[in-house]
Coordinates of C-alpha atoms in Angstrom, one line a residue:
Chain A
M679 CA 79.3 102.9 107.2
F680 CA 81.5 100.0 106.7
D681 CA 79.2 97.1 105.9
L682 CA 81.4 94.0 105.5
D683 CA 78.5 92.0 104.1
R684 CA 77.7 94.6 101.4
W685 CA 81.4 94.5 100.4
R686 CA 81.1 90.7 100.2
E687 CA 78.2 91.1 97.9
I688 CA 80.1 93.6 95.8
F689 CA 83.2 91.5 95.5
Q690 CA 81.2 88.4 94.7
S691 CA 79.3 90.4 92.0
I692 CA 82.5 91.7 90.3
N693 CA 84.2 88.3 90.7
K694 CA 81.4 86.6 88.9
N695 CA 81.2 89.3 86.1
K696 CA 84.9 89.5 85.4
L697 CA 84.6 90.7 81.8
R698 CA 82.1 93.3 82.6
S699 CA 83.9 94.8 85.5
V700 CA 87.2 94.8 83.4
M701 CA 85.6 96.5 80.5
S702 CA 84.2 99.2 82.5
G703 CA 87.4 99.7 84.4
F704 CA 89.4 99.6 81.3
T705 CA 87.4 102.4 79.8
V706 CA 88.0 104.6 83.0
A707 CA 91.6 103.6 83.2
F708 CA 92.3 104.5 79.5
A709 CA 90.6 107.8 79.8
I710 CA 92.5 108.6 82.8
L711 CA 95.8 107.5 81.2
L712 CA 95.3 109.6 78.2
F713 CA 94.4 112.6 80.4
T714 CA 97.6 112.2 82.5
L715 CA 99.9 111.7 79.5
L716 CA 98.2 114.8 77.8
F717 CA 98.6 117.2 80.8
G718 CA 102.0 115.9 81.5
I719 CA 103.4 116.4 78.1
V720 CA 101.9 119.9 77.9
S721 CA 103.3 120.6 81.5
G722 CA 106.7 119.6 80.1
L723 CA 106.3 121.9 77.2
K724 CA 105.5 124.7 79.6
N725 CA 108.7 123.9 81.6
T726 CA 110.7 124.1 78.6
F727 CA 109.5 127.6 77.6
E728 CA 109.9 128.6 81.1
G729 CA 113.3 127.2 81.3
A730 CA 114.3 129.4 78.2
F731 CA 113.9 132.4 80.7
V732 CA 115.8 131.0 83.7
D733 CA 119.2 132.4 82.6
D734 CA 118.3 136.2 83.0
A735 CA 115.9 137.8 85.3
V736 CA 112.4 137.8 83.6
N737 CA 111.7 141.4 84.4
S738 CA 114.8 142.8 82.5
M739 CA 115.2 145.2 79.6
I740 CA 118.4 146.3 77.8
V741 CA 119.1 149.6 76.4
R742 CA 121.5 149.1 73.4
V743 CA 123.0 151.6 71.0
W744 CA 124.7 151.5 67.5
K745 CA 124.9 153.7 64.5
T746 CA 122.1 155.9 63.1
T747 CA 120.5 154.9 59.9
K748 CA 118.2 157.7 59.4
P749 CA 119.2 161.6 59.4
F750 CA 117.4 163.5 62.0
K751 CA 117.2 167.1 63.1
G752 CA 119.9 168.1 60.7
L753 CA 122.1 165.3 61.8
Q754 CA 123.5 162.7 59.3
S755 CA 122.9 159.1 59.2
G756 CA 125.8 156.8 60.2
R757 CA 126.4 158.7 63.6
R758 CA 127.8 156.7 66.3
I759 CA 125.6 156.8 69.2
Q760 CA 127.3 156.6 72.6
L761 CA 125.5 156.1 76.2
K762 CA 127.1 158.0 78.9
N763 CA 126.8 158.5 82.7
P764 CA 124.5 161.3 82.4
D765 CA 122.0 159.0 80.5
Y766 CA 122.1 156.4 83.1
D767 CA 121.4 158.9 85.9
Y768 CA 118.7 160.5 84.0
L769 CA 116.8 157.1 83.6
A770 CA 117.4 156.4 87.2
D771 CA 116.0 159.6 88.3
K772 CA 113.1 159.8 86.0
Y773 CA 111.7 156.2 86.2
D774 CA 112.7 155.6 89.8
S775 CA 109.3 154.1 90.9
K776 CA 109.2 151.9 88.1
I777 CA 112.8 150.6 88.3
D778 CA 113.7 147.8 90.7
L779 CA 117.4 147.2 89.5
M780 CA 119.7 149.0 87.3
T781 CA 123.2 148.4 85.9
A782 CA 125.5 149.9 83.1
R783 CA 127.7 147.4 81.1
I784 CA 131.0 148.3 79.6
F785 CA 132.4 145.3 77.6
K786 CA 136.1 144.8 77.4
N787 CA 138.5 142.0 76.6
F788 CA 141.9 141.6 78.7
S789 CA 144.5 139.2 79.0
I790 CA 144.3 137.8 82.7
S791 CA 147.3 136.1 84.3
Y792 CA 148.1 134.7 87.6
E793 CA 151.6 133.5 88.1
N794 CA 152.6 131.7 85.1
K795 CA 149.2 131.1 83.7
Q796 CA 147.3 133.5 81.4
D797 CA 144.5 133.6 78.9
N798 CA 142.2 136.2 77.2
Y799 CA 138.8 136.6 78.7
S800 CA 135.9 139.0 78.5
V801 CA 135.8 141.6 81.3
T802 CA 132.3 143.3 81.7
A803 CA 132.1 146.5 84.1
V804 CA 129.1 146.6 86.0
H805 CA 127.0 147.9 88.8
P806 CA 126.1 145.8 91.8
D807 CA 122.5 145.2 90.6
H808 CA 124.1 143.4 87.6
Q809 CA 124.4 140.2 89.7
F810 CA 120.4 140.0 90.1
L811 CA 119.8 140.9 86.4
E812 CA 122.2 138.2 85.2
K813 CA 121.2 135.7 88.0
T814 CA 124.8 135.3 88.8
I815 CA 125.5 132.9 91.4
I816 CA 128.1 133.6 93.9
D817 CA 129.9 130.6 94.8
E818 CA 132.7 132.3 97.0
G819 CA 133.6 135.5 98.4
R820 CA 131.1 138.4 97.3
Y821 CA 130.1 140.5 94.1
I822 CA 130.9 144.0 93.3
N823 CA 129.2 146.5 95.8
Q824 CA 128.6 150.1 95.9
L825 CA 131.7 151.0 97.9
D826 CA 133.7 149.4 95.1
I827 CA 131.8 151.7 92.8
N828 CA 132.3 154.8 95.0
E829 CA 136.0 154.1 95.3
S830 CA 136.7 152.7 92.0
S831 CA 138.3 149.8 93.7
K832 CA 140.6 147.5 91.8
V833 CA 138.5 144.3 92.5
I834 CA 137.3 141.6 90.1
V835 CA 134.8 138.7 90.5
I836 CA 135.8 135.9 88.4
G837 CA 133.9 133.1 86.6
R838 CA 134.3 129.6 87.9
L839 CA 135.9 128.6 84.8
I840 CA 138.5 131.3 84.8
K841 CA 139.2 130.2 88.3
A842 CA 139.6 126.7 87.2
D843 CA 141.8 127.9 84.3
L844 CA 144.1 130.1 86.3
F845 CA 144.0 128.7 89.9
G846 CA 143.0 125.0 89.3
E847 CA 142.2 123.5 92.8
K848 CA 144.1 126.3 94.6
P849 CA 142.1 129.1 96.2
A850 CA 141.5 132.4 94.3
L851 CA 139.9 134.7 96.8
G852 CA 142.3 137.6 98.0
K853 CA 144.9 136.8 95.3
R854 CA 145.9 139.4 93.0
V855 CA 145.6 138.9 89.1
N856 CA 147.0 141.0 86.3
V857 CA 144.3 142.4 84.2
G858 CA 145.6 144.0 81.2
G859 CA 148.6 145.2 83.0
I860 CA 146.9 146.3 86.0
S861 CA 146.6 144.3 89.3
Y862 CA 143.3 143.4 90.8
K863 CA 142.2 141.6 93.8
V864 CA 139.9 138.7 93.4
I865 CA 136.9 139.1 95.8
G866 CA 134.6 136.6 94.4
V867 CA 133.9 133.6 92.3
F868 CA 130.6 132.9 90.5
S869 CA 128.7 130.3 88.5
D870 CA 125.9 131.0 85.9
D871 CA 123.1 128.7 84.7
G872 CA 123.4 130.4 81.2
G873 CA 126.4 128.0 80.1
D874 CA 130.0 127.9 79.9
N875 CA 130.5 131.0 78.2
E876 CA 128.9 133.1 80.9
E877 CA 131.3 131.4 83.3
R878 CA 134.3 132.6 81.5
I879 CA 133.7 136.2 82.3
A880 CA 135.0 138.6 84.9
Y881 CA 133.1 141.5 86.4
I882 CA 134.7 144.8 87.6
P883 CA 133.3 147.9 88.8
V884 CA 131.9 150.4 86.1
T885 CA 133.9 153.2 87.8
T886 CA 137.0 151.5 87.8
S887 CA 136.8 150.6 84.0
Q888 CA 136.0 154.3 83.2
K889 CA 138.8 155.6 85.1
L890 CA 141.6 153.1 84.3
Y891 CA 140.7 152.6 80.6
G892 CA 140.1 156.0 78.7
N893 CA 139.2 158.0 81.5
N894 CA 135.6 158.8 80.1
E895 CA 131.9 158.4 81.0
Y896 CA 131.1 156.0 78.2
L897 CA 128.8 153.0 78.9
N898 CA 127.9 150.2 76.3
Q899 CA 124.5 149.2 77.6
I900 CA 122.0 150.1 80.3
R901 CA 120.1 147.3 81.8
I902 CA 117.1 147.6 83.8
G903 CA 114.8 145.4 85.8
Y904 CA 111.4 146.9 86.1
N905 CA 109.2 146.9 89.1
Q906 CA 107.9 143.4 89.6
D907 CA 104.3 145.0 90.2
L908 CA 104.0 145.9 86.6
N909 CA 102.0 143.2 84.7
L910 CA 103.4 142.2 81.1
D911 CA 101.4 144.9 79.2
E912 CA 102.6 147.5 81.5
A913 CA 106.1 146.4 81.3
I914 CA 106.0 146.3 77.6
A915 CA 104.6 149.9 77.6
F916 CA 107.5 150.9 80.0
G917 CA 110.0 149.6 77.6
N918 CA 108.5 151.5 74.7
L919 CA 108.6 154.6 76.9
I920 CA 112.1 154.3 77.7
E921 CA 113.0 153.8 74.1
R922 CA 110.9 156.9 72.8
D923 CA 112.5 159.0 75.6
M924 CA 116.0 158.0 75.1
K925 CA 115.6 158.5 71.4
S926 CA 114.3 162.0 71.7
K927 CA 117.2 162.6 74.3
L928 CA 119.8 161.4 72.0
D929 CA 118.3 163.1 68.8
I930 CA 117.6 159.9 67.1
H931 CA 114.8 159.4 64.6
P932 CA 111.9 157.6 66.4
D933 CA 111.8 154.9 63.7
D934 CA 115.4 154.4 63.8
Q935 CA 115.8 150.8 65.4
S936 CA 119.4 150.4 64.7
A937 CA 120.7 153.5 66.5
L938 CA 118.9 152.7 69.7
S939 CA 116.8 149.7 70.9
V940 CA 115.2 148.3 73.9
R941 CA 115.2 144.6 74.3
N942 CA 112.5 143.7 76.7
M943 CA 112.2 140.3 78.0
A944 CA 108.5 141.1 78.7
E945 CA 107.7 141.0 74.9
G946 CA 109.1 137.4 74.5
R947 CA 107.6 136.5 77.7
K948 CA 104.1 137.8 76.5
G949 CA 104.3 135.8 73.3
V950 CA 105.1 132.7 75.2
D951 CA 102.4 133.5 77.7
D952 CA 99.8 133.9 74.9
F953 CA 100.8 130.8 73.5
M954 CA 100.6 128.9 76.8
I955 CA 97.2 130.2 77.4
A956 CA 95.9 128.9 73.8
L957 CA 97.6 125.6 74.6
F958 CA 96.1 125.5 77.9
F959 CA 92.6 126.0 76.3
I960 CA 93.2 123.3 73.8
V961 CA 94.4 120.8 76.3
V962 CA 91.5 121.6 78.6
F963 CA 89.1 121.0 75.7
I964 CA 90.7 117.7 74.6
G965 CA 91.3 116.6 78.4
S966 CA 87.8 117.1 79.4
G967 CA 86.6 115.6 76.2
T968 CA 88.6 112.4 77.0
L969 CA 87.3 112.4 80.5
I970 CA 83.8 112.7 79.2
A971 CA 84.1 109.9 76.9
G972 CA 85.3 107.8 79.9
I973 CA 82.3 108.8 81.8
I974 CA 79.9 108.1 79.0
G975 CA 81.6 104.9 78.5
I976 CA 81.0 103.7 82.1
S977 CA 77.4 105.2 82.1
N978 CA 76.6 103.0 79.0
I979 CA 78.1 99.9 80.7
M980 CA 76.3 100.5 84.0
I981 CA 72.9 101.0 82.2
F982 CA 73.5 97.9 80.4
V983 CA 74.5 96.0 83.6
I984 CA 71.6 97.0 85.5
K985 CA 69.3 96.0 82.8
E986 CA 71.0 92.8 82.7
R987 CA 70.5 92.4 86.4
T988 CA 66.9 93.5 86.4
K989 CA 65.7 90.1 87.2
E990 CA 68.2 89.4 90.0
F991 CA 66.9 92.8 91.5
G992 CA 63.4 91.6 91.3
I993 CA 64.4 88.2 93.2
R994 CA 66.3 90.4 95.9
K995 CA 63.2 92.4 96.3
A996 CA 61.0 89.5 96.5
L997 CA 63.2 88.1 99.3
G998 CA 63.1 91.6 101.3
A999 CA 65.7 93.8 99.7
K1000 CA 64.6 97.4 100.1
P1001 CA 65.2 99.6 97.1
S1002 CA 68.1 101.4 98.9
S1003 CA 70.0 98.3 99.4
I1004 CA 69.9 97.6 95.7
V1005 CA 70.9 101.1 94.8
G1006 CA 73.6 101.3 97.4
M1007 CA 75.0 97.9 96.2
V1008 CA 75.2 99.1 92.5
V1009 CA 76.6 102.6 93.2
Q1010 CA 79.3 101.2 95.6
E1011 CA 80.5 98.6 93.0
S1012 CA 80.5 101.3 90.3
V1013 CA 82.4 103.7 92.5
L1014 CA 84.9 101.1 93.7
I1015 CA 85.6 100.2 89.8
T1016 CA 86.0 103.6 88.8
T1017 CA 88.0 104.5 91.7
I1018 CA 90.5 101.5 91.4
A1019 CA 90.5 101.9 87.6
G1020 CA 91.1 105.6 87.8
Y1021 CA 93.9 105.2 90.0
L1022 CA 95.5 102.5 87.9
G1023 CA 95.1 104.7 84.8
L1024 CA 96.7 107.6 86.9
T1025 CA 99.8 105.5 88.2
L1026 CA 100.3 104.1 85.0
G1027 CA 100.3 107.5 83.2
T1028 CA 102.6 109.1 85.7
Y1029 CA 104.9 106.1 85.5
I1030 CA 105.0 106.3 81.6
L1031 CA 105.7 110.0 82.0
S1032 CA 108.7 109.3 84.4
L1033 CA 109.8 106.6 82.0
I1034 CA 109.8 108.6 78.8
G1035 CA 110.6 111.8 80.4
N1036 CA 114.4 111.7 79.7
S1037 CA 114.1 110.9 76.1
L1038 CA 111.5 113.6 75.7
E1039 CA 113.7 116.1 77.2
R1040 CA 116.5 115.0 74.8
D1041 CA 114.6 114.6 71.6
Y1042 CA 111.7 116.8 71.7
F1043 CA 112.4 119.5 74.1
I1044 CA 109.8 118.6 76.6
K1045 CA 111.2 119.0 80.0
D1046 CA 110.3 117.2 83.1
P1047 CA 106.6 116.1 82.0
S1048 CA 104.6 115.7 85.1
V1049 CA 101.0 116.2 86.3
S1050 CA 100.4 118.3 89.5
Q1051 CA 99.0 116.7 92.5
G1052 CA 95.9 118.9 92.4
L1053 CA 95.2 117.8 88.9
V1054 CA 95.5 114.3 89.9
I1055 CA 93.2 114.6 92.8
G1056 CA 90.8 116.7 90.8
A1057 CA 90.6 114.1 88.0
T1058 CA 90.1 111.2 90.5
F1059 CA 87.4 113.2 92.2
V1060 CA 85.7 114.0 89.1
L1061 CA 85.8 110.2 88.2
I1062 CA 84.3 109.0 91.6
I1063 CA 81.5 111.5 91.3
S1064 CA 80.8 110.3 87.7
G1065 CA 81.1 106.7 88.6
L1066 CA 78.5 107.5 91.4
I1067 CA 76.1 109.2 89.0
A1068 CA 76.4 106.6 86.0
A1069 CA 75.2 104.1 88.6
L1070 CA 72.8 106.0 90.7
V1071 CA 70.6 107.2 87.8
P1072 CA 70.0 104.0 86.3
A1073 CA 70.1 102.0 89.6
R1074 CA 67.3 104.2 91.1
K1075 CA 65.1 103.6 88.2
A1076 CA 65.6 99.8 88.2
S1077 CA 65.0 99.7 92.1
Q1078 CA 61.7 101.3 91.6
I1079 CA 60.4 98.6 89.0
K1080 CA 57.6 96.6 90.6
P1081 CA 59.1 93.0 91.4
V1082 CA 56.5 91.4 89.3
V1083 CA 57.7 93.4 86.5
A1084 CA 61.4 92.6 87.4
L1085 CA 60.9 89.0 87.8
R1086 CA 59.6 88.6 84.4
A1087 CA 62.6 90.3 82.7
D1088 CA 65.3 88.2 81.2
Chain B
M64 CA 45.9 85.1 107.7
I65 CA 44.8 86.3 104.3
R66 CA 41.6 88.1 103.7
I67 CA 40.5 89.4 100.5
K68 CA 37.3 91.2 99.7
N69 CA 36.1 92.2 96.2
L70 CA 39.5 92.4 94.9
H71 CA 39.9 93.8 91.3
K72 CA 43.0 94.1 89.0
S73 CA 43.2 95.3 85.5
Y74 CA 46.2 95.8 83.2
P75 CA 46.3 98.5 80.6
I76 CA 46.9 97.2 77.0
G77 CA 47.3 100.1 74.6
K78 CA 44.1 102.2 75.2
D79 CA 42.0 99.3 76.5
S80 CA 42.6 97.8 79.8
L81 CA 42.4 94.1 80.6
H82 CA 40.3 93.3 83.5
V83 CA 42.1 90.1 85.0
L84 CA 40.6 90.0 88.5
K85 CA 36.9 90.7 88.7
G86 CA 36.0 90.8 92.3
I87 CA 37.8 88.1 94.4
D88 CA 36.6 87.1 97.9
L89 CA 38.9 84.8 99.5
H90 CA 39.8 84.0 103.2
I91 CA 42.7 81.8 104.1
K92 CA 43.2 80.8 107.8
E93 CA 46.5 80.1 109.3
G94 CA 47.8 76.4 108.6
E95 CA 45.7 75.9 105.5
F96 CA 47.2 74.2 102.4
V97 CA 45.3 76.0 99.5
S98 CA 45.6 75.5 95.8
I99 CA 44.3 78.0 93.1
M100 CA 43.4 76.1 90.0
G101 CA 42.9 77.7 86.7
S102 CA 43.9 77.6 83.0
S103 CA 46.4 80.3 81.8
G104 CA 44.9 83.7 81.6
S105 CA 42.4 82.9 84.5
G106 CA 44.2 85.4 86.7
K107 CA 45.7 83.0 89.1
S108 CA 49.3 84.2 88.9
T109 CA 48.1 88.0 89.2
L110 CA 46.3 86.8 92.5
L111 CA 49.4 85.4 93.8
N112 CA 51.5 88.5 92.8
I113 CA 48.9 90.6 94.8
V114 CA 48.9 88.4 97.6
G115 CA 52.7 88.3 97.6
L116 CA 52.9 92.0 97.5
L117 CA 54.8 91.7 94.2
D118 CA 52.0 93.8 92.6
E119 CA 49.2 96.0 93.7
H120 CA 45.5 95.7 93.5
D121 CA 43.3 98.4 91.9
E122 CA 40.1 97.9 94.1
G123 CA 38.9 96.1 97.1
E124 CA 40.6 95.1 100.4
Y125 CA 43.5 93.0 101.2
Y126 CA 44.5 92.1 104.7
L127 CA 47.7 90.2 105.6
N128 CA 48.0 89.0 109.0
G129 CA 45.4 91.5 110.0
Q130 CA 47.2 94.4 108.3
E131 CA 45.6 96.2 105.6
I132 CA 47.7 96.5 102.5
K133 CA 47.2 99.8 100.8
N134 CA 49.5 102.3 99.0
L135 CA 52.5 100.4 100.0
N136 CA 55.9 101.9 98.8
E137 CA 58.6 99.6 97.9
K138 CA 60.3 99.8 101.2
K139 CA 57.5 99.0 103.2
G140 CA 56.6 96.0 100.8
A141 CA 60.1 94.8 100.9
V142 CA 60.0 94.7 104.9
L143 CA 56.7 92.9 104.8
R144 CA 57.7 90.4 102.2
N145 CA 60.7 89.6 104.2
K146 CA 58.8 89.3 107.4
F147 CA 55.6 87.3 106.4
L148 CA 56.2 85.7 103.1
G149 CA 58.2 83.1 101.3
F150 CA 58.3 82.5 97.6
V151 CA 58.8 79.5 95.4
F152 CA 58.7 80.2 91.6
Q153 CA 58.2 78.1 88.6
S154 CA 61.6 79.1 87.2
F155 CA 63.1 78.7 90.8
N156 CA 64.7 82.4 90.6
L157 CA 67.9 81.4 92.2
I158 CA 70.7 83.9 91.8
S159 CA 73.0 81.9 89.5
Y160 CA 76.4 83.3 90.8
K161 CA 75.6 82.4 94.5
T162 CA 76.0 78.9 96.0
A163 CA 72.9 77.1 97.2
L164 CA 73.9 78.0 100.7
E165 CA 74.2 81.7 99.9
N166 CA 70.9 81.6 98.0
V167 CA 69.2 80.2 101.1
S168 CA 70.8 82.8 103.3
L169 CA 70.0 85.8 101.2
P170 CA 66.6 86.5 102.9
L171 CA 68.3 86.4 106.3
Y172 CA 70.8 89.1 105.1
Y173 CA 67.9 91.4 104.4
K174 CA 66.5 90.6 107.5
G175 CA 69.7 91.7 109.3
V176 CA 71.0 88.4 110.7
S177 CA 74.7 88.3 111.3
R178 CA 76.8 86.4 108.8
K179 CA 77.6 83.5 111.1
E180 CA 74.1 83.0 112.2
R181 CA 72.8 83.2 108.6
Q182 CA 75.1 80.4 107.5
K183 CA 73.9 78.1 110.5
I184 CA 70.2 78.6 109.8
A185 CA 70.6 78.2 106.1
L186 CA 72.5 75.0 106.5
D187 CA 69.8 73.7 108.8
Y188 CA 67.2 74.4 106.1
L189 CA 69.2 73.0 103.3
D190 CA 69.5 69.8 105.5
K191 CA 65.7 69.9 106.0
V192 CA 65.2 69.7 102.2
G193 CA 68.0 67.0 102.0
L194 CA 70.6 69.2 100.3
K195 CA 73.0 69.6 103.0
D196 CA 75.8 68.2 100.8
W197 CA 75.0 70.3 98.1
A198 CA 75.5 73.6 100.0
S199 CA 78.5 75.0 98.0
H200 CA 77.1 74.0 94.6
L201 CA 76.0 76.8 92.2
P202 CA 72.4 76.4 90.8
N203 CA 73.5 75.2 87.4
E204 CA 75.2 72.2 88.9
L205 CA 71.9 71.2 90.5
S206 CA 68.9 69.3 88.9
G207 CA 65.6 70.9 88.6
G208 CA 64.2 69.2 91.6
Q209 CA 67.3 70.2 93.7
K210 CA 67.0 73.8 92.5
Q211 CA 63.4 73.8 93.6
R212 CA 64.2 72.4 96.9
V213 CA 66.8 75.0 97.5
A214 CA 64.2 77.7 96.6
I215 CA 61.9 76.0 99.3
A216 CA 64.4 76.3 101.9
R217 CA 65.1 79.9 100.9
A218 CA 61.4 80.6 101.2
L219 CA 61.2 79.0 104.6
V220 CA 64.4 80.3 106.0
T221 CA 62.9 83.3 107.7
Q222 CA 60.0 81.4 109.0
P223 CA 57.5 83.4 107.3
K224 CA 53.7 83.2 107.8
V225 CA 52.7 82.1 104.4
V226 CA 54.6 80.3 101.6
L227 CA 53.7 81.2 98.2
A228 CA 54.4 78.8 95.4
D229 CA 53.6 79.8 91.8
E230 CA 53.5 76.7 89.6
P231 CA 56.1 75.2 91.9
T232 CA 56.2 71.9 89.8
G233 CA 55.6 73.4 86.4
A234 CA 59.3 72.9 85.2
L235 CA 59.6 69.5 87.0
D236 CA 59.0 65.8 85.9
S237 CA 56.5 63.6 87.7
T238 CA 59.0 62.0 90.1
T239 CA 60.4 65.3 91.3
T240 CA 57.0 66.9 91.2
D241 CA 56.1 64.3 93.8
S242 CA 59.1 64.8 96.0
V243 CA 58.5 68.8 95.8
M244 CA 54.9 68.2 96.7
D245 CA 55.7 65.9 99.7
L246 CA 58.0 68.6 100.9
L247 CA 55.4 71.2 100.7
K248 CA 52.9 68.9 102.6
D249 CA 55.7 68.4 105.3
I250 CA 55.8 72.1 105.7
N251 CA 52.0 72.4 106.0
N252 CA 52.0 69.5 108.6
E253 CA 54.4 71.7 110.6
G254 CA 51.7 74.3 110.7
M255 CA 52.6 76.7 107.8
T256 CA 50.2 78.2 105.7
V257 CA 50.9 77.1 102.0
F258 CA 49.4 78.8 98.9
V259 CA 50.0 77.0 95.7
I260 CA 49.1 78.0 92.2
T261 CA 48.8 75.4 89.6
H262 CA 47.0 74.2 86.5
E263 CA 47.7 70.5 87.2
E264 CA 44.8 68.5 88.7
E265 CA 47.3 66.0 90.3
V266 CA 49.1 68.8 92.1
A267 CA 45.8 70.6 93.3
D268 CA 44.7 67.1 94.5
Q269 CA 47.4 66.9 96.9
T270 CA 46.3 70.1 98.8
K271 CA 43.6 70.3 101.5
R272 CA 41.5 73.2 99.7
I273 CA 41.1 73.8 96.0
V274 CA 39.9 77.2 94.7
R275 CA 38.9 77.2 91.0
L276 CA 39.4 80.4 89.2
K277 CA 38.0 81.1 85.8
D278 CA 38.2 84.5 83.9
G279 CA 39.0 86.5 87.0
I280 CA 36.0 85.0 89.1
I281 CA 36.2 82.1 91.8
T282 CA 34.0 79.4 90.3
S283 CA 34.4 77.0 93.0
D284 CA 35.9 76.6 96.6
T285 CA 36.0 73.1 98.0
I286 CA 37.6 71.2 100.7
N287 CA 39.4 68.3 99.2
V288 CA 38.4 65.4 101.2
Q289 CA 39.9 62.7 98.8
R290 CA 43.4 63.6 99.4
K291 CA 45.9 61.2 97.7
P292 CA 47.8 59.4 100.3
V293 CA 51.3 60.3 100.9
K294 CA 53.2 57.6 98.9
T295 CA 54.4 54.8 101.0
V296 CA 56.7 52.3 99.6

């Protein structure tokens, strides 16, 4: 219920006891300020870690091969391992239920030319799923599709910077470029968040590469996007399974990491997740400690304030004030101060975060530090409740003191 | 108006208890001007506190305006005080951060009177005690006599049945004492029951009935016939 007279009483009381009000407000505001800054910076730290994974799909793993370093089953060390189409098909068939996306990769380097301009670029032969595993962003046209694979089409998707190099402002789509002496049709232009180097690449279909350059079934890497339903532990286990399976299929010693390895994003992801969980608990501990310190601060002040006002309450009661009116007055005053101070602390904290956000990102790898709306509302709510309790307990006690005793107080 | 039968009150002091009032019988009718005389420790303040519902009695009966006072909680006590009683204290007990006008209108706030009405009535009563021009002053800007007059206006503002004054002149010099007593006499002449506690003979002399208290017992209860005449110039 809105009681204008009650509010007048409260504002008068706050106004006449400025130091006291400012002190209790300061305690709360400072606690909330620290709380906001702490959570903001930690969330910035979290953003940084998550940003590190933004370039590639988080659920991906790469099967890579090189040379054996251990003899196995009568085979000498130093044997060169080569992935081939049957390996790709084997994995695709056997683990179909756990695989969402899959692509092979063949790395080439070609001179690409258009009209009188030419330069050397990395050309990667891929399957259509590569687009999602690499998080390639199509700016114009389209990516390699299954039809291109089936027909071994001579089509090419070029990076934004290749387009800039060779075509400038002119349109590239549908034009023919010369790739290592063979004419390809440009079907798409892409960009990538991974940086300039990843935009200076061209993609062609796997089958085209195999047919035109060596006429073999060789593959350099197999990249797999595991099913999103797998949790991190299951994903890591799946990566290990593939590694063991491929090693036995290709007659590689189980401990030979050089000959074949699976680089699983889930492993790095797990490390970061564990770290973030630990950090979260530390922050919750410190953050709630800060809040509790603020709450204890205002409780102390309220106890003192109420003690100081005991005589005044006695006078008011002698004049006909009911205990509830005294409790209500004190509680309302306390809640008002905590709410306003809490809001100030919060606003100041958010403002400081936005102010230092840029320099933090530049100098300390803390990206976009901010606090979530839910956290803000939660903290404010906690404060209002604690302001209420901090005042309610001593005020009820004071309101029950017999007027004759209260009047004697100084 | 006030009827007390065999009233006892004791305070615990450590293990023992101090028996302050040892069976008081007192009947004060409407319109009386009574003073309770006694030295310190006689129990007179305790009696006033019980009559004023600021404290509770242990034994005996107390009727205020025909209503028996028994097992009052703080809420009921507050309502009765607001309705029937007005207080004047030795140390004034004005709220320091409120102006004279706000102090006087406070009982009306607890009575539930609207703000506008409160200010009007409070100003009338300030006028009555001669302090209309001081309405916006804080208590520490007023002299002792002025403070007590503000307190009297505050005691009267709800038109109570009884005004209880606990050593109302205890903190005042003789000139202001006279002006405060004159004010109380005026109130009584208008029909208000006035109940004064004092240890000063000169103050008691100006009331119509003097009750003497010693060691918690009433020793004498006399009608004061030789009232000092109201000062005339």
